[in-house]
Coordinates of C-alpha atoms in Angstrom, one line a residue:
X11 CA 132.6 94.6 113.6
X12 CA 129.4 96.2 113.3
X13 CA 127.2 96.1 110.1
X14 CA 125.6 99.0 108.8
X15 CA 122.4 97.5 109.3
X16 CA 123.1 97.3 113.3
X17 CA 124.4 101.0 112.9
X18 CA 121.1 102.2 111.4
X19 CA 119.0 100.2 114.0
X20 CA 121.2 101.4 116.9
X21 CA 120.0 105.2 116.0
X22 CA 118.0 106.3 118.2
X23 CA 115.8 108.5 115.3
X24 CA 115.6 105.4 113.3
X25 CA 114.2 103.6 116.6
X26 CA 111.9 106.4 117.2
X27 CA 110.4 105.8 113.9
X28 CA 110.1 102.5 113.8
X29 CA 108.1 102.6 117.2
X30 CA 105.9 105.1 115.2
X31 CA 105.7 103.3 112.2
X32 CA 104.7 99.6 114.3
X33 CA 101.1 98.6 114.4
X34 CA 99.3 96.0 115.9
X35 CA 99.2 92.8 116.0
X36 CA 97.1 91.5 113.0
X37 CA 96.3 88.5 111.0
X38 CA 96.9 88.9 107.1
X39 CA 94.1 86.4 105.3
X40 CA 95.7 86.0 101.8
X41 CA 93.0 84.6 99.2
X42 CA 94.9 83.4 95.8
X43 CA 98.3 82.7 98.5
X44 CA 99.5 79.7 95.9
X45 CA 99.8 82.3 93.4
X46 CA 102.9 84.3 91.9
X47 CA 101.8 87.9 94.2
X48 CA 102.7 86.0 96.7
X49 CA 105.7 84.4 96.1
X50 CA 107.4 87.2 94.3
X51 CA 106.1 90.6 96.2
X52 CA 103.7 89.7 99.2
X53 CA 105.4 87.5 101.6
X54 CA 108.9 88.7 100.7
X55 CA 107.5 92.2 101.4
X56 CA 106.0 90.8 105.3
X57 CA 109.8 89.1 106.0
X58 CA 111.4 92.3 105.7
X59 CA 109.2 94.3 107.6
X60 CA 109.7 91.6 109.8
X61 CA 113.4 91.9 109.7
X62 CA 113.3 95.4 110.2
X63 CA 110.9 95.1 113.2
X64 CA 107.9 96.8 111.9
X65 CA 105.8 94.4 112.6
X66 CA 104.9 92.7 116.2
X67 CA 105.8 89.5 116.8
X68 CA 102.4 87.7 117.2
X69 CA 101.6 89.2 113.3
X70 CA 100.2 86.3 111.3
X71 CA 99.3 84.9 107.8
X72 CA 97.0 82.6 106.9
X73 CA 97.3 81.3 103.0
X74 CA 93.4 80.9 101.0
X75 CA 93.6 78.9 98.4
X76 CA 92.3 76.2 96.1
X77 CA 95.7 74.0 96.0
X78 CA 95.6 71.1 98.9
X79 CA 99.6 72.1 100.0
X80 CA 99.4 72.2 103.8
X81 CA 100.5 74.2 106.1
X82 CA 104.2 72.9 105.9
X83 CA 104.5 72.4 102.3
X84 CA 103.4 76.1 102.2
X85 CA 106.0 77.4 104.2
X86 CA 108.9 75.6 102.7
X87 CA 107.5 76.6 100.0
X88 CA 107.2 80.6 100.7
X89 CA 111.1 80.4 102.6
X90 CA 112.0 79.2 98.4
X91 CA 110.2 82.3 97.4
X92 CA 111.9 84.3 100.2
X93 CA 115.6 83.0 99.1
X94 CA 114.6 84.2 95.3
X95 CA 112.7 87.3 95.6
X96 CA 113.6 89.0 98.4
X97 CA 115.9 92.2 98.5
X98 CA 117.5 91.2 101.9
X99 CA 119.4 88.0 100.9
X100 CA 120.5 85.4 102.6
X101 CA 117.3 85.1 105.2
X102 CA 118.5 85.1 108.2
X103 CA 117.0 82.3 110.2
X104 CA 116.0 83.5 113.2
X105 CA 113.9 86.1 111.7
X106 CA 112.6 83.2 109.6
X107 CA 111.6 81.3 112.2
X108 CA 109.8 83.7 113.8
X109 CA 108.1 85.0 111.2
X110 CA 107.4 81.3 109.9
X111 CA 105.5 80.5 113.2
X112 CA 102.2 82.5 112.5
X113 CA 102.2 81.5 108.9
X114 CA 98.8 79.0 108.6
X115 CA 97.7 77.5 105.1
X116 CA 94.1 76.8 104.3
X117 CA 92.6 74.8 101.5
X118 CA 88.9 75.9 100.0
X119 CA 87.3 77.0 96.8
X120 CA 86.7 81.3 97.0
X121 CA 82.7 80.0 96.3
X122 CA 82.5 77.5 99.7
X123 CA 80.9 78.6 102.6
X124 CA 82.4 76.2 104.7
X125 CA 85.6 77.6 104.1
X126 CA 84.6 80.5 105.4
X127 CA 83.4 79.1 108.5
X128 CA 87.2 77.2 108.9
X129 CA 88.9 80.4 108.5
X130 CA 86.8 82.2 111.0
X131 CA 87.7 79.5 113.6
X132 CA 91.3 80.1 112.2
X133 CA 90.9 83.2 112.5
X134 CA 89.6 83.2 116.3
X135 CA 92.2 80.3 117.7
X136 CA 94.9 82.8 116.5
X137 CA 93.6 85.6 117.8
X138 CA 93.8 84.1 121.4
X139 CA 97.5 82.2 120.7
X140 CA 99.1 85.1 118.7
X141 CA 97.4 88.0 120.6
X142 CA 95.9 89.8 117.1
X143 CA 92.2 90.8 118.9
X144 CA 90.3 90.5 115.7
X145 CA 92.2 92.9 113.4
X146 CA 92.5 91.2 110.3
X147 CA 93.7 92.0 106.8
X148 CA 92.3 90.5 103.3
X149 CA 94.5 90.3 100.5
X150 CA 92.6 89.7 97.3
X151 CA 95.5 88.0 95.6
X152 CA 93.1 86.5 92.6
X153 CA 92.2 87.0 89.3
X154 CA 89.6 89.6 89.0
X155 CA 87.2 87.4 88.9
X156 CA 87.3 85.7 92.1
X157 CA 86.4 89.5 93.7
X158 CA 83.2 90.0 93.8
X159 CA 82.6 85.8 95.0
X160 CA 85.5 86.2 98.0
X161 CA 83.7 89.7 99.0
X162 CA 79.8 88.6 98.9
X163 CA 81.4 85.1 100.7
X164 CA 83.2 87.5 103.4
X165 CA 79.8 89.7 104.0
X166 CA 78.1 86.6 104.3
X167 CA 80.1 84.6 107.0
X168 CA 80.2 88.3 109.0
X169 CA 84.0 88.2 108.3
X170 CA 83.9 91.7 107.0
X171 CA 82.5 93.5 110.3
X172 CA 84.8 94.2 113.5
X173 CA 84.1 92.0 116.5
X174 CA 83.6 94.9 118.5
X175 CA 84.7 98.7 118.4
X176 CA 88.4 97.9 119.4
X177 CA 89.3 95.4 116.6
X178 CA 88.9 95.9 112.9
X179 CA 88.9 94.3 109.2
X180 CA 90.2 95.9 106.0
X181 CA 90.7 94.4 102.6
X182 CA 93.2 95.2 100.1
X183 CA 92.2 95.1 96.0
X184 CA 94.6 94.3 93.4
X185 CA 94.4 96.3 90.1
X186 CA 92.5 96.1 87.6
X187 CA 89.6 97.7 89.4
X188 CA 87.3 96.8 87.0
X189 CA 87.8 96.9 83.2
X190 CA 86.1 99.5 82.4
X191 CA 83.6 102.4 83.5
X192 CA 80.5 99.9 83.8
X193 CA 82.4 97.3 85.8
X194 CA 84.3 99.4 88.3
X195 CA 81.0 101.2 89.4
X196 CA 79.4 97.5 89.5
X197 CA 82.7 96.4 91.4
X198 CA 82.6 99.5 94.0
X199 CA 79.2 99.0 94.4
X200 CA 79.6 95.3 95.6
X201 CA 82.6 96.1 97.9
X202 CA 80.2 98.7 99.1
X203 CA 77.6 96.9 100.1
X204 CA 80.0 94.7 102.6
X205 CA 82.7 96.8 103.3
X206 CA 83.1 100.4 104.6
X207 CA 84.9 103.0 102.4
X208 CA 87.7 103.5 105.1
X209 CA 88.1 99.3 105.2
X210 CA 89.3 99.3 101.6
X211 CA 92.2 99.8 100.5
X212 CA 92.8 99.6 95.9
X213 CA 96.5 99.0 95.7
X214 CA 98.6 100.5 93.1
X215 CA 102.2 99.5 93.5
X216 CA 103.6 102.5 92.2
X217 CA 102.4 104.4 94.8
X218 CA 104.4 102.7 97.0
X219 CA 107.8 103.3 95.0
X220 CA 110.4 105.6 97.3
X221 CA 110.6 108.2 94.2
X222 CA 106.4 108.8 93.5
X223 CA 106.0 109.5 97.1
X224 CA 109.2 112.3 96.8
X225 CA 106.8 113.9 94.3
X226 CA 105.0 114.9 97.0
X227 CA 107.9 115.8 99.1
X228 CA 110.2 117.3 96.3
X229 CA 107.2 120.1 95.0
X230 CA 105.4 120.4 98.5
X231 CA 108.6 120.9 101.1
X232 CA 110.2 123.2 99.1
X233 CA 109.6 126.4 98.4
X234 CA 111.9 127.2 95.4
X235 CA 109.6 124.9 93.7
X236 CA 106.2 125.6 94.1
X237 CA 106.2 129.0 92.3
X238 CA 107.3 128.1 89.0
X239 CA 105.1 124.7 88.8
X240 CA 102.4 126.6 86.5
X241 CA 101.7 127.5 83.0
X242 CA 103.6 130.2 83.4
X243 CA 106.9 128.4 83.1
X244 CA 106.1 125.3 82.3
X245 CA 105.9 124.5 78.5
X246 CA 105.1 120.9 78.6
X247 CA 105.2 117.8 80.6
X248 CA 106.2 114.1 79.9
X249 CA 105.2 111.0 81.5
X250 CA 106.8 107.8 80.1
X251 CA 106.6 104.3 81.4
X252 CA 108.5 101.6 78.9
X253 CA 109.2 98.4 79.5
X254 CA 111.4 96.1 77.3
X255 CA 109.9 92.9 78.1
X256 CA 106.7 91.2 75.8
X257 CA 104.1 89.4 78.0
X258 CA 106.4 87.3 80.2
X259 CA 103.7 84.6 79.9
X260 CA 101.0 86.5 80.7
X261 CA 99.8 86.7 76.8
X262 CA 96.1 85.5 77.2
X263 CA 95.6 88.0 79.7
X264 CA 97.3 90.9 78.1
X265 CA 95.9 90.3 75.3
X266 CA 91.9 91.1 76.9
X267 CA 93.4 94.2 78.7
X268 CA 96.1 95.7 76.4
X269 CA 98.0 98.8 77.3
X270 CA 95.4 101.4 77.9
X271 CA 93.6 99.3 80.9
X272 CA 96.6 98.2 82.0
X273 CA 99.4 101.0 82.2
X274 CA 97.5 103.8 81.9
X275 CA 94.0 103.5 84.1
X276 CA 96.0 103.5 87.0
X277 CA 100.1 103.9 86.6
X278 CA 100.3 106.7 84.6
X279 CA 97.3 108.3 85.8
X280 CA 98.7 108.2 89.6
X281 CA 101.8 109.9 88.5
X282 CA 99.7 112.5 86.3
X283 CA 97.6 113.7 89.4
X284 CA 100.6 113.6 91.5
X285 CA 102.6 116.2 89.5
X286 CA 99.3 118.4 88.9
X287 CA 97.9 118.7 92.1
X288 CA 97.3 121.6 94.3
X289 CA 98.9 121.5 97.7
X290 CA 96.5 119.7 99.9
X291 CA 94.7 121.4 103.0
X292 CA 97.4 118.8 105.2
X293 CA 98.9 115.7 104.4
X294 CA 96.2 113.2 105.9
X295 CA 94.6 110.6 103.5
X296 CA 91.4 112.6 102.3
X297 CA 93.2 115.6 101.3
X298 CA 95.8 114.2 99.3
X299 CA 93.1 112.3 97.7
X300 CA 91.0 115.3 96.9
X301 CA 93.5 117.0 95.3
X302 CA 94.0 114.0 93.4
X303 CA 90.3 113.7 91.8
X304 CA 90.0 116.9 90.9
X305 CA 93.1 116.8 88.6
X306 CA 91.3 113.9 87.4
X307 CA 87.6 116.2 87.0
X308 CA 89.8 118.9 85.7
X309 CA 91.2 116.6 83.0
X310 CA 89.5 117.7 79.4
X311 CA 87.7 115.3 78.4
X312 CA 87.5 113.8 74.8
X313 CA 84.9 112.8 72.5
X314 CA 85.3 109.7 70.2
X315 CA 85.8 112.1 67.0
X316 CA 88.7 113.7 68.5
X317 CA 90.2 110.3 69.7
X318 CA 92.8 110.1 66.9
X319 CA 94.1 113.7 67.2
X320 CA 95.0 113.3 71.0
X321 CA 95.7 109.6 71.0
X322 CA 97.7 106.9 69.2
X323 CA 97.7 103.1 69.8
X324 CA 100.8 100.3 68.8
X325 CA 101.4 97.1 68.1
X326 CA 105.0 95.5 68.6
X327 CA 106.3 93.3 65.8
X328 CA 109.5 90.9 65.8
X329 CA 112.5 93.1 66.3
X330 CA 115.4 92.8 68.4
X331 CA 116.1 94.3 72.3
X332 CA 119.7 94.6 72.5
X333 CA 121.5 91.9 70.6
X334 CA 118.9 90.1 70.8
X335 CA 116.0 88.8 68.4
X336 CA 112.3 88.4 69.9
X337 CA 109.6 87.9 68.9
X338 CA 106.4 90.2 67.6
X339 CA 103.2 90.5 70.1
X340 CA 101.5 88.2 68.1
X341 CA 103.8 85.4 68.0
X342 CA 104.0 85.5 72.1
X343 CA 102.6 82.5 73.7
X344 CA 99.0 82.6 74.5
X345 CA 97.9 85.5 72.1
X346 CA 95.7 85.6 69.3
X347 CA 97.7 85.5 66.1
X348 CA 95.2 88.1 64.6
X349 CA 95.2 90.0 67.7
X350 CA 94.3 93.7 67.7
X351 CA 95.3 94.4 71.1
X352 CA 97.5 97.4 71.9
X353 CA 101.0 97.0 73.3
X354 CA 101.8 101.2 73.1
X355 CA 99.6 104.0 74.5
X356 CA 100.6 108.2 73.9
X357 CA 98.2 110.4 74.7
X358 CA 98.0 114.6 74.5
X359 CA 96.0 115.3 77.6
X360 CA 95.1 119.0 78.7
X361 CA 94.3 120.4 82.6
X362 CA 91.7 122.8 82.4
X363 CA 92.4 124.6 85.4
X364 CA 94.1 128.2 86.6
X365 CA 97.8 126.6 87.3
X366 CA 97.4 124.1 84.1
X367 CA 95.6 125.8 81.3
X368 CA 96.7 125.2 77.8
X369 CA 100.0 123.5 79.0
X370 CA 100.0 119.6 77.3
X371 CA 100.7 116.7 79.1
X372 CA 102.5 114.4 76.9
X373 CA 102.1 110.6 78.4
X374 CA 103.5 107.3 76.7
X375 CA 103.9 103.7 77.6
X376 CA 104.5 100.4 76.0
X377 CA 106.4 97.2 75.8
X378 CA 109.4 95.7 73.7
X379 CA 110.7 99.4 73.7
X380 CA 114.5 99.6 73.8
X381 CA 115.0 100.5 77.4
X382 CA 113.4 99.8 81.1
X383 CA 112.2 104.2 82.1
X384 CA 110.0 105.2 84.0
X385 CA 110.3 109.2 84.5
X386 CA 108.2 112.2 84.8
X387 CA 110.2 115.5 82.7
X388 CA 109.2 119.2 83.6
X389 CA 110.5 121.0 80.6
X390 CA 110.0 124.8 81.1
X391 CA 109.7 127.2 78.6
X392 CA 112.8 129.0 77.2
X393 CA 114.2 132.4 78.4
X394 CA 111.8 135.4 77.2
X395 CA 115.3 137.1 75.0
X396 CA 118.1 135.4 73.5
X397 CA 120.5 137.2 75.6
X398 CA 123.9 135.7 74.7
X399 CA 122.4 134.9 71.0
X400 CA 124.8 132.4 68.9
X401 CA 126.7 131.4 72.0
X402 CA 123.4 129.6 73.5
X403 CA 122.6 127.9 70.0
X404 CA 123.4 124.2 71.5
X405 CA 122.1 125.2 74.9
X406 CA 118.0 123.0 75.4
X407 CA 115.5 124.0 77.3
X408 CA 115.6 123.4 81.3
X409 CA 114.2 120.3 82.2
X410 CA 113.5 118.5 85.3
X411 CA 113.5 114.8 85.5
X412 CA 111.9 112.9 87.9
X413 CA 113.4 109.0 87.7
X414 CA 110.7 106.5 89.0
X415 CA 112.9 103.8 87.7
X416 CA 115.7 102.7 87.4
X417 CA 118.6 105.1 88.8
X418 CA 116.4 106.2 90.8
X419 CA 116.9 110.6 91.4
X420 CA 116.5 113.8 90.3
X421 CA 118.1 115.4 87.3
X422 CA 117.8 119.6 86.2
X423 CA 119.2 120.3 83.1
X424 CA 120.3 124.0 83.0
X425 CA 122.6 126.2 81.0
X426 CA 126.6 126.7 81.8
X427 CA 129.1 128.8 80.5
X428 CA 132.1 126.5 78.3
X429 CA 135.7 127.6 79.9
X430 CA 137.3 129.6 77.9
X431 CA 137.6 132.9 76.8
X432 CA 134.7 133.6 74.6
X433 CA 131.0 132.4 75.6
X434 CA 129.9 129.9 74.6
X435 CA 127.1 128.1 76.3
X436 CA 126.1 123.9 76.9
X437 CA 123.7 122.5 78.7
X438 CA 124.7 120.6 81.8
X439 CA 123.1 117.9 84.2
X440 CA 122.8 118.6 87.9
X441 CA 122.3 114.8 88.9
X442 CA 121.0 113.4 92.4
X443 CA 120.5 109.7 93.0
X444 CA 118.7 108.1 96.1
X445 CA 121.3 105.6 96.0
X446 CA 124.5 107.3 96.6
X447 CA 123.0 109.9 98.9
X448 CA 121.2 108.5 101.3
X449 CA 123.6 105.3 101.2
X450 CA 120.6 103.0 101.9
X451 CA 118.5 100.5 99.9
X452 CA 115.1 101.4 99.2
X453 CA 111.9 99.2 100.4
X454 CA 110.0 97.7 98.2
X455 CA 107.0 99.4 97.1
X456 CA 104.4 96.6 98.7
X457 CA 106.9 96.7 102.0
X458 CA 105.4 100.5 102.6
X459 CA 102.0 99.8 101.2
X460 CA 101.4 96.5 103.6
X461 CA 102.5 98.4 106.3
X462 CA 100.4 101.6 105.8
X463 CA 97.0 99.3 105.7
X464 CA 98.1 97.6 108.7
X465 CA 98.3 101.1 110.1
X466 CA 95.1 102.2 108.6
X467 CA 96.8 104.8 106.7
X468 CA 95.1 105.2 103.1
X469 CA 97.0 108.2 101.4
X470 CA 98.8 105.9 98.9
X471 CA 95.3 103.7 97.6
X472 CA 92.8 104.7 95.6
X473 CA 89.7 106.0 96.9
X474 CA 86.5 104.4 95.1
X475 CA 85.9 108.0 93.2
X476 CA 89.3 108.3 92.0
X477 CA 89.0 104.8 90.4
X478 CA 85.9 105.9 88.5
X479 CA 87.2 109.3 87.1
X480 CA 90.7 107.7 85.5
X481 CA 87.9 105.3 83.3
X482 CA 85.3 108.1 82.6
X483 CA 88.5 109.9 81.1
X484 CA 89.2 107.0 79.3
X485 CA 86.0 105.5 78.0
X486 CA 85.7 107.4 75.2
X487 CA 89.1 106.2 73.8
X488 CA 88.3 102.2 74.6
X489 CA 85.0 102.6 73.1
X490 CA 86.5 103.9 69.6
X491 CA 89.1 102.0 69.5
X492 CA 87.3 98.5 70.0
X493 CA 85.4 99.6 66.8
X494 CA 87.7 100.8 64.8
X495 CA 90.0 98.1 63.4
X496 CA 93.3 99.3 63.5
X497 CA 94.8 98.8 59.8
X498 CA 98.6 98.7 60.1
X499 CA 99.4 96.3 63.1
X500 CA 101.8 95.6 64.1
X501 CA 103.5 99.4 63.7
X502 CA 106.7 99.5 65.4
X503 CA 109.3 96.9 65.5
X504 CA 110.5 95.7 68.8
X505 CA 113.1 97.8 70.0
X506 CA 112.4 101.0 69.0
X507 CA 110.5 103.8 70.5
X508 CA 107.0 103.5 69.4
X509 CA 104.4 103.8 66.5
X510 CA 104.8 106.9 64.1
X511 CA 101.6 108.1 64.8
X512 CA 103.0 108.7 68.4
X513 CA 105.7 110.9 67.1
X514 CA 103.5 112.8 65.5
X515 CA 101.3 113.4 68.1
X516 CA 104.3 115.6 69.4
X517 CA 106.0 116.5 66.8
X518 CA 102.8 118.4 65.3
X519 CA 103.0 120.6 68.0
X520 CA 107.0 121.9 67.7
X521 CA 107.9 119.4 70.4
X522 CA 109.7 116.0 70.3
X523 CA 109.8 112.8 72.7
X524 CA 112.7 113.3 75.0
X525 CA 115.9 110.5 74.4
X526 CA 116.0 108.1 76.8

């Protein structure tokens, strides 16, 4: 009996694209490889493309780190992760075994230039076993402070040049770029000064999610769309990314990066310039980017006086998710007990452009809120005459939803007539879900992102520029608040949706947060 895995492979369109979608052989040098990246999303993300045969054979991986494992201790160790993390479960083991025999472990500090010098011999014995020619990937896989030593350390031992016009060397950046304006120019300016623009590639997972990329798609390859995507007919716009978890152990480093640097800088920002954008000229990596940045320029930008009317900050306190009772931000393990770090962002944000102007852009994120959402709601303005008057009382405004997570889809909420034989009118949901219509599962996001740096394709990272725009939009709000204390942490209770100062922040302007 056939699966439906051997069905999908057995089309020949799938098989076409997959031939398309196949680069070369490379080697992937991952530096932090003991790490949680990549046991949880890296090397889960390399067996399925694996599986689904979008990678070569000879493709290898060659683990950088401080911990003395070895080499086999390392790959029992990743086939654990494998087993856990991975969405195609049980591993089969002939894939596995494939794809375990160009896996290589190496043990040095990121500051030793001898390790350098093993991992280029590494690097050159695989190259003549596995058949890679000198294309190699780095995978900065550390804290942010290993960067800038691993990059100078890479310039140095001449790891960062191609051997010769046919082979080539990128390097992939985790977020946070920096951790604030002053640092990402420092940081860009060191990755600069070894690597070309076109070998770097800052990743931003959420790029890589099936429903951000349909943005594109959804507004750009239809043309019922397009039209009415302006001020026109748009009265506002909502971003909202929530999570319901605290710090999951992570408290001493949320706690010196907070909300703001770490949700908004990048996440929400990305799905901002996604929705606002102009079409782009075509659909290669420099014109999506463009269009990108110049949301970004087009953003208008805020003085610290006007901080507190356009943004609001929160603090979670004990409270319960569900039925059941956690904790407040400052009783999580590894944060200060006094800290004054924010756990809630909403901001008013305006576009001052021809398709944008005067139309707010309503964005919100935190933690410990009731529910998991991440969604992006077009709510267009009402009809110009209250044609059907009393009859339409209970009837909202259109909306469109965009559902990054989870159900992932598409939702329009528009007006029906009640059966019967008066009028009367409701609103109703016109619902699609990736899920049931495409009857597939979706790829994890660093499953596409991987592969499009393998295949030098850098529409979905963010381009040096890009980087520095998000924090010049944003400096003015860390510097203000870092000197203003804020008085009334924590202000929410875990569980609920946010600080009162966010509601009003909507509220003062006729408009509410949409229920989630």
């Amino acid at each position: 009996m056939s699966t439906r895995t051997e069905t999908l492979e057995a089309n020949p369109l799938r098989e076409s694209l997959r031939l398309e979608r196949t680069p070369e052989p490379c080697i992937m040098v991952i530096f932090g490889a003991s790490g949680d990246l990549t046991k949880r999303k890296l090397i889960p993300a390399l067996y399925n493309l694996s599986r689904e045969r979008l990678i070569p054979a000879g493709f290898s991986v060659i683990g950088f780190a401080r911990r003395d494992i070895g080499t086999d201790l390392f790959r029992e160790n990743l086939l654990e992760s494998v087993n856990q993390f991975s969405r195609s479960r049980p591993v089969q083991p002939a894939v596995w075994d494939t794809f375990a025999q160009g896996i290589h472990y190496l043990q040095s500090d990121f500051n030793d230039p001898s390790g350098y010098r093993e991992l280029a011999n590494l690097l050159d014995h695989l190259d003549r076993e596995r058949g890679t020619e000198g294309r190699r990937v780095f995978y900065l896989a550390t804290p942010p402070s290993a960067y800038p030593e691993i990059i100078q350390q890479l310039g140095a031992s001449g790891l960062a040049k191609p051997k010769d016009p046919n082979c080539w060397a990128r390097i992939i950046i985790e977020k946070p770029f920096g951790r604030d304006l002053e640092s990402a120019i420092e940081l860009n300016r060191q990755v600069a000064d070894v690597f070309h623009e076109d070998q770097v590639f800052r990743i931003d997972h959420y790029l890589g999610k099936e429903t951000v990329q349909n943005i594109l798609v959804f507004r750009f390859a239809n043309g019922i769309f397009e039209p009415i995507w302006n001020r026109r007919y748009v009265d506002h716009v909502q971003i909202t990314v929530s999570e319901s978890i605290g710090t999951e152990g992570r408290g001493r480093y949320y706690d010196e990066t907070g909300a703001l640097r770490d949700m908004v800088q990048n996440h929400l920002m990305q799905l901002l310039t996604l929705v606002a954008m102009e079409p782009p000229a075509n659909f290669n990596a420099n014109a999506v980017r463009d269009e990108k940045v110049k949301v970004l320029h087009a953003i208008r930008p805020l003085s610290e006086f006007e901080v507190d009317s356009y943004a609001a900050r929160g603090q979670y306190g004990p409270g319960s998710i569900g039925a059941e009772d956690v904790p407040g931000y400052r009783e999580e393990p590894g944060v200060n007990p006094d800290s004054n770090t924010e756990t809630f962002v909403a901001m008013k944000l305006f576009i001052d452009n021809w398709r944008w102007a005067d139309t707010p852009f309503y964005i919100r994120t935190g933690k410990r809120l009731p529910r998991r959402v991440s969604e992006i709601a077009i709510q267009f303005k009402r009809a110009p005459h209250a044609l059907f008057g009393q009859a339409a009382e209970g009837m909202e405004p259109n909306v469109l939803v965009l559902r990054i997570q989870p159900n992932e889809g598409i939702a329009l909420r528009a007006g029906a007539k009640v059966p019967g034989p008066t009028i009367q009118i409701r609103s109703i949901n016109m619902d699609f879900l990736y899920g049931l219509s495409f009857g597939v599962e979706q790829p994890e996001a660093y499953e596409r992102l991987l592969l499009d740096c393998m295949l030098g394709d850098s529409t979905l990272f963010t381009r040096s520029d890009e980087v520095e725009a998000a924090w010049r939009l944003l400096m003015p709000i860390l510097n203000h608040w870092a000197e203003v204390t804020p008085t009334d942490f924590p202000n929410y209770p875990a569980g609920t949706w946010g600080p009162d100062a966010a509601h009003a922040l909507i509220e003062e302007d006729g408009r509410r947060w949409r229920r989630l």
